PDB file of C-alpha atoms in Angstrom:
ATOM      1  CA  UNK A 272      67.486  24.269-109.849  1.00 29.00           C
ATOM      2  CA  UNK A 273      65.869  21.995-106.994  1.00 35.00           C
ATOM      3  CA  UNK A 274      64.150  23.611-104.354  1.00 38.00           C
ATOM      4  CA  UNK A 275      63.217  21.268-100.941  1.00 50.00           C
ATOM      5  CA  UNK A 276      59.666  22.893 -99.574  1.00 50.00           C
ATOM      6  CA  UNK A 277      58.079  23.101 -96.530  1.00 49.00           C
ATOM      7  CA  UNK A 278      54.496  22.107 -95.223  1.00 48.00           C
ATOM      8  CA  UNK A 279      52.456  24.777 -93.594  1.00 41.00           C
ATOM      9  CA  UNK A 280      50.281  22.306 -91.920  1.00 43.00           C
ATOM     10  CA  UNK A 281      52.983  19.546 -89.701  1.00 40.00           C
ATOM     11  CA  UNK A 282      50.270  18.088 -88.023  1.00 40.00           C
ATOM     12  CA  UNK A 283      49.429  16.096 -90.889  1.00 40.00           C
ATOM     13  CA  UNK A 284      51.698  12.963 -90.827  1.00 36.00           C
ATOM     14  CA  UNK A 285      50.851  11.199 -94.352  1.00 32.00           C
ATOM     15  CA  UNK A 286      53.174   9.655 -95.764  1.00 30.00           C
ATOM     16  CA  UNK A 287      53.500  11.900 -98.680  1.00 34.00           C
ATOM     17  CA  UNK A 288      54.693  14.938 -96.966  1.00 32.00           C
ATOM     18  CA  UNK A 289      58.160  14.513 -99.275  1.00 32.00           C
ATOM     19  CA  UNK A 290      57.206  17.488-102.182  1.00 36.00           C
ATOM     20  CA  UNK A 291      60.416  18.583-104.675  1.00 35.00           C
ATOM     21  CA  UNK A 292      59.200  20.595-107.057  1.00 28.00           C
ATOM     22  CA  UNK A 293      61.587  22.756-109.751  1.00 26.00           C
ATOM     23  CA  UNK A 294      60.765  26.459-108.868  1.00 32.00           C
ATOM     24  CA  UNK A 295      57.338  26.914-108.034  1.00 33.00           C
ATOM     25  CA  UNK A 296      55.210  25.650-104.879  1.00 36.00           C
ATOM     26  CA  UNK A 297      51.753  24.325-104.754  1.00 32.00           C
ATOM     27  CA  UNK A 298      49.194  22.933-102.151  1.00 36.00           C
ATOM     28  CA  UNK A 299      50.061  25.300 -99.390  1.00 36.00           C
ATOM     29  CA  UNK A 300      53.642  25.121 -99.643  1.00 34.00           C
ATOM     30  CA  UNK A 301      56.591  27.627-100.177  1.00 37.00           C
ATOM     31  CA  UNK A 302      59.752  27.206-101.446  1.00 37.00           C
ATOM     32  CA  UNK A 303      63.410  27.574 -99.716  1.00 40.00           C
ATOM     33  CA  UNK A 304      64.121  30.243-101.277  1.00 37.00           C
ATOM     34  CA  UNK A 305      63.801  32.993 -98.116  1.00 39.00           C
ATOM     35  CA  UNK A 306      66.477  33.471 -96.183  1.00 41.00           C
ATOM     36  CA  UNK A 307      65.342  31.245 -93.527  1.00 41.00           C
ATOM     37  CA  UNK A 308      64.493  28.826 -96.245  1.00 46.00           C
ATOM     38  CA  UNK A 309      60.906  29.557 -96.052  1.00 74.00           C
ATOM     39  CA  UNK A 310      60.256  27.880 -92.912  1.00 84.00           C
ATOM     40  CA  UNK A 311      59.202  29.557 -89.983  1.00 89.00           C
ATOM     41  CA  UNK A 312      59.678  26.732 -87.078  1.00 93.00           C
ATOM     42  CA  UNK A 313      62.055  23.050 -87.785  1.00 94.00           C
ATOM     43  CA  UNK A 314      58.296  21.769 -87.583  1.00 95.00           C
ATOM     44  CA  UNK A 315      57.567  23.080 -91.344  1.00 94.00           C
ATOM     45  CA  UNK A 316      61.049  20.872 -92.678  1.00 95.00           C
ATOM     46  CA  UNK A 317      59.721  18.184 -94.879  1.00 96.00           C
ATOM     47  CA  UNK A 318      63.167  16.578 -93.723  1.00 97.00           C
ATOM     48  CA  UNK A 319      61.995  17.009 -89.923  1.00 97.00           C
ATOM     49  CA  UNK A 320      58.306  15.538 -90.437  1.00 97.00           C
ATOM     50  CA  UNK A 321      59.954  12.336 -92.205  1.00 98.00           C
ATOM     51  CA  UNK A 322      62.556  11.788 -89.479  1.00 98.00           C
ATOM     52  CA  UNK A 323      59.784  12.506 -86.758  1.00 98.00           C
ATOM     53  CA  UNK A 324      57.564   9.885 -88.869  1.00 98.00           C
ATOM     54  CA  UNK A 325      60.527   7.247 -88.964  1.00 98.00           C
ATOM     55  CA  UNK A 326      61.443   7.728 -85.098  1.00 98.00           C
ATOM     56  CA  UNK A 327      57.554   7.335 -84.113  1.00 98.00           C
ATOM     57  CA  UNK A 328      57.488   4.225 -85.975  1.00 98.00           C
ATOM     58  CA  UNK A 329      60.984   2.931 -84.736  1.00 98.00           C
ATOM     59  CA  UNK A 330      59.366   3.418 -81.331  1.00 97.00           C
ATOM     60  CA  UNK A 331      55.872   1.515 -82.561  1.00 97.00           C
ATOM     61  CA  UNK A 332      58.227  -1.507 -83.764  1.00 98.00           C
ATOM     62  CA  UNK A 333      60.605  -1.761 -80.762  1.00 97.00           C
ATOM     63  CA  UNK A 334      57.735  -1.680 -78.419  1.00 97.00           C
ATOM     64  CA  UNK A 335      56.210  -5.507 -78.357  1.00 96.00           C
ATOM     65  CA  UNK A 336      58.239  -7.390 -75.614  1.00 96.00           C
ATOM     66  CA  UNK A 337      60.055  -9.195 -77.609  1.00 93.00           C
ATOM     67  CA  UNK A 338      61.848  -6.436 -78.734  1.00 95.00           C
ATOM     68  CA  UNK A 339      61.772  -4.249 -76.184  1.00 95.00           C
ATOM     69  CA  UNK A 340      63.534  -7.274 -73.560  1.00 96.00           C
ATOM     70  CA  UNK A 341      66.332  -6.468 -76.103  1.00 97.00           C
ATOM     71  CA  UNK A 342      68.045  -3.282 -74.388  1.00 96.00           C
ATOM     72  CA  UNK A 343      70.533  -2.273 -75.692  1.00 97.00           C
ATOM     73  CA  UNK A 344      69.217  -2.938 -79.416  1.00 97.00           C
ATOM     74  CA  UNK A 345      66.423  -0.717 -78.438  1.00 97.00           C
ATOM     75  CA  UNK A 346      68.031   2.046 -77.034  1.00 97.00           C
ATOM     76  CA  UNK A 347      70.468   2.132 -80.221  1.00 97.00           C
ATOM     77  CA  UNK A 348      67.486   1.723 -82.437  1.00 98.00           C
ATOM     78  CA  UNK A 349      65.897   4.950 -80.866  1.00 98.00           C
ATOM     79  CA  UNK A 350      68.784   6.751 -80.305  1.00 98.00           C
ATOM     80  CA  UNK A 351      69.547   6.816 -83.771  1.00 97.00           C
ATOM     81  CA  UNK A 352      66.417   7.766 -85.371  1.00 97.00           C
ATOM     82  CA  UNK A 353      65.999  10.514 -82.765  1.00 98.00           C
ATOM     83  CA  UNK A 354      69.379  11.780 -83.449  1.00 98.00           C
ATOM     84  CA  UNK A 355      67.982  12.819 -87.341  1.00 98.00           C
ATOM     85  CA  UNK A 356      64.794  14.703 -86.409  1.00 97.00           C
ATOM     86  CA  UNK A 357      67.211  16.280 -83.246  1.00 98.00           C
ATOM     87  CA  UNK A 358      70.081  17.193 -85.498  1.00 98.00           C
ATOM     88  CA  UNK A 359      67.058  18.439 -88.152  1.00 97.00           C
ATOM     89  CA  UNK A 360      65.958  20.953 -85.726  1.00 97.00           C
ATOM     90  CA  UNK A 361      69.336  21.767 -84.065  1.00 97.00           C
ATOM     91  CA  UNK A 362      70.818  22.660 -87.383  1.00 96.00           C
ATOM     92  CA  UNK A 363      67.902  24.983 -88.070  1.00 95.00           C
ATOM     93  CA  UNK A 364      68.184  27.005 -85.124  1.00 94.00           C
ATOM     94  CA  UNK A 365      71.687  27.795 -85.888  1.00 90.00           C
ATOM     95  CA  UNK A 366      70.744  30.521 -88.490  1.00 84.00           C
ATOM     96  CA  UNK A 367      73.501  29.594 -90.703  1.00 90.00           C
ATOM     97  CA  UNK A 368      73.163  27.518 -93.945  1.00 93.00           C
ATOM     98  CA  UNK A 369      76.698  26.203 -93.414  1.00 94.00           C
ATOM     99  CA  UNK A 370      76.101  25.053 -90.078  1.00 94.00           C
ATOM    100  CA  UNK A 371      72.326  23.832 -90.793  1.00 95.00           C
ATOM    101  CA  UNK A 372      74.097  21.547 -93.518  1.00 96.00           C
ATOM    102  CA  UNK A 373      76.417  20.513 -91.275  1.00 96.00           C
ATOM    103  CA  UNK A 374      74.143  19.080 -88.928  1.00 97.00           C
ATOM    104  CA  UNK A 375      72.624  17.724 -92.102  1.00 98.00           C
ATOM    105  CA  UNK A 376      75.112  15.806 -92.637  1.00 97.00           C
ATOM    106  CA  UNK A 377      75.389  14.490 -89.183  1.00 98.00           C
ATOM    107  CA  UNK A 378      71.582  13.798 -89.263  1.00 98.00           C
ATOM    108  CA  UNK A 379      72.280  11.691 -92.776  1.00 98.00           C
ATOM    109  CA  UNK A 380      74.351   9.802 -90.932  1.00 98.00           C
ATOM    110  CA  UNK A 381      71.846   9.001 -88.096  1.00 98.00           C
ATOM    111  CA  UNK A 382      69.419   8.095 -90.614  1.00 98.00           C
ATOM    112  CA  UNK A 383      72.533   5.771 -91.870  1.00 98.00           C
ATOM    113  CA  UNK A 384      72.495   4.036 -88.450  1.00 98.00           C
ATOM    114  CA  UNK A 385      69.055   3.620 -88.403  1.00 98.00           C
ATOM    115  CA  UNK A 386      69.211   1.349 -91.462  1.00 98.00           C
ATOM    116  CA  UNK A 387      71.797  -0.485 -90.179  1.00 98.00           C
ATOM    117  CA  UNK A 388      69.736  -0.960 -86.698  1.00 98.00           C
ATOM    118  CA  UNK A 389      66.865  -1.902 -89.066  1.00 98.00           C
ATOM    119  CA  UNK A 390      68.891  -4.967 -90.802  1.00 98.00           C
ATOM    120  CA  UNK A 391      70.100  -6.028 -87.539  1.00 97.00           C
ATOM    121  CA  UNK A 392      66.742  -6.174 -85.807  1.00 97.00           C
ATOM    122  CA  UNK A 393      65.666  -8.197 -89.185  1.00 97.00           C
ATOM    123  CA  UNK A 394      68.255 -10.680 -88.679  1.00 97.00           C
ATOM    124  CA  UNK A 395      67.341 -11.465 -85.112  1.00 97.00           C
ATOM    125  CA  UNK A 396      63.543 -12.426 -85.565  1.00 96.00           C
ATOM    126  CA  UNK A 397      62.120  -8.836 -84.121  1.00 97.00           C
ATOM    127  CA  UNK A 398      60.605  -7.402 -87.279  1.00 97.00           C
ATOM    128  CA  UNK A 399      58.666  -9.178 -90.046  1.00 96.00           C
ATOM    129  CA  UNK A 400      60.110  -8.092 -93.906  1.00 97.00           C
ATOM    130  CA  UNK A 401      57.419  -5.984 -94.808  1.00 97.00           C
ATOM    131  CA  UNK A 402      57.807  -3.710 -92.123  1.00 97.00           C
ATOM    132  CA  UNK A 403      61.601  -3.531 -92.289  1.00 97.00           C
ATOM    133  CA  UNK A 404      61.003  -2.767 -96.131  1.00 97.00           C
ATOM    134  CA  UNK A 405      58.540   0.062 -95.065  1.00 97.00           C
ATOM    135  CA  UNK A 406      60.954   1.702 -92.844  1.00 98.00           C
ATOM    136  CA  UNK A 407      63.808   1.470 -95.179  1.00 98.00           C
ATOM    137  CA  UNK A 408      61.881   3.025 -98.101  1.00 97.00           C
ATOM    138  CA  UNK A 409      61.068   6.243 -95.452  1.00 98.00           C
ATOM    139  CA  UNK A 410      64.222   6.560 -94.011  1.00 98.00           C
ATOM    140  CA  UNK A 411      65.792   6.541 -97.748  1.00 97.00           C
ATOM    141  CA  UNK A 412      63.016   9.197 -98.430  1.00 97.00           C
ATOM    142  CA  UNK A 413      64.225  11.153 -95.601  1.00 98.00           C
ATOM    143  CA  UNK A 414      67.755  10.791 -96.430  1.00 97.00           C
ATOM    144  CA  UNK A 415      67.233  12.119-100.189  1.00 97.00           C
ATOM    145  CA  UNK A 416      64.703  15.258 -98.928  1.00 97.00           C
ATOM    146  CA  UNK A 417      67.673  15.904 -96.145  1.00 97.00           C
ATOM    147  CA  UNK A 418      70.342  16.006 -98.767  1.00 97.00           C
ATOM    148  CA  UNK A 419      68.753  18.002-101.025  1.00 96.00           C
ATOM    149  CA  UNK A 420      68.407  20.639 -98.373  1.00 95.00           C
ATOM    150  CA  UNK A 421      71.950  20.248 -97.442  1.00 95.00           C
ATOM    151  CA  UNK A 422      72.833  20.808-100.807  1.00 94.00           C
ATOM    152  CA  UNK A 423      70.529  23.803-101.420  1.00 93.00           C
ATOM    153  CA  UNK A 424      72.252  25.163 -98.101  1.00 92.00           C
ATOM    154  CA  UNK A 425      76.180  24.639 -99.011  1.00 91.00           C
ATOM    155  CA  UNK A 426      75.095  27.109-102.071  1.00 89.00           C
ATOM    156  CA  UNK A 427      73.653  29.719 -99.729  1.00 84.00           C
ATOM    157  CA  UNK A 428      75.945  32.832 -99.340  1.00 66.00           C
ATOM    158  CA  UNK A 429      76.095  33.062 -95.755  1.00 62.00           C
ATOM    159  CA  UNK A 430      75.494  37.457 -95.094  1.00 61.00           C
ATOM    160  CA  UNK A 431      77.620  39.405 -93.965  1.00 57.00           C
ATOM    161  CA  UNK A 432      77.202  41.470 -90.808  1.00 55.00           C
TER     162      UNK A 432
END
């Protein structure tokens, strides 16, 4: 069975924070297997610290004038990688596995957009390959470490009160 962990330390924002391991945890991390999935704040969410990595970048990219003259495209852009990470740590406040995954799912899609917006900004001249390539790989990162989550949570038994 795959278990999604958690960082104890969020502050560090390599990009190798994505860890599934198959029922143990190493280098200071602990696995979802807690009720509250082993994470004490949305901060700790591997899922969380890649969206929050993806967003701060989509804001790095959009930011030369260029780009930024662009609106609309921008706001979009932003919007949707902000709506992950906010969905990520809306979801986890909820205290309920079903309705974390939920807004899993709704952060998936986000991340979805985000892609799309990525393409788009491509095809008009605003983004050189390489970085378009970069992003895509971490949002696809994000999107797998998110899903595995959501699927560890839709097998939760939600407790009775």
């Amino acid at each position: 069975e795959s278990i999604v962990l958690v960082r104890r330390s969020f502050d560090d924002r390599s990009t190798d924070v994505l860890r599934t391991f198959y029922g143990r945890s190493t280098d200071g991390m602990r696995s979802a297997s807690g009720s509250r999935m082993g994470a004490n704040t949305y901060r700790e969410l591997v899922c969380w610290q890649l969206a929050d990595e993806l967003h701060r970048r989509i804001v790095a990219i959009t930011s030369p004038p260029t780009v930024a003259r662009d609106f609309k495209f921008c706001n979009q852009i932003r919007d949707a990688s902000m709506s992950a990470s906010s969905n990520i740590a809306e979801g986890f406040a909820r205290r309920s596995p079903p309705d974390f995954a939920r807004f899993l799912t709704i952060a998936r899609g986000s991340l979805a957009e985000t892609q799309v917006q990525l393409r788009s900004g491509l095809d008009r001249g605003y983004f050189e390959q390489e970085d378009v390539v970069e992003l895509l790989r971490l949002a696809a990162r994000c999107d797998r470490v998110t899903s595995a989550l959501r699927a560890y949570l839709w097998r939760c038994k939600t407790p009775r009160t």
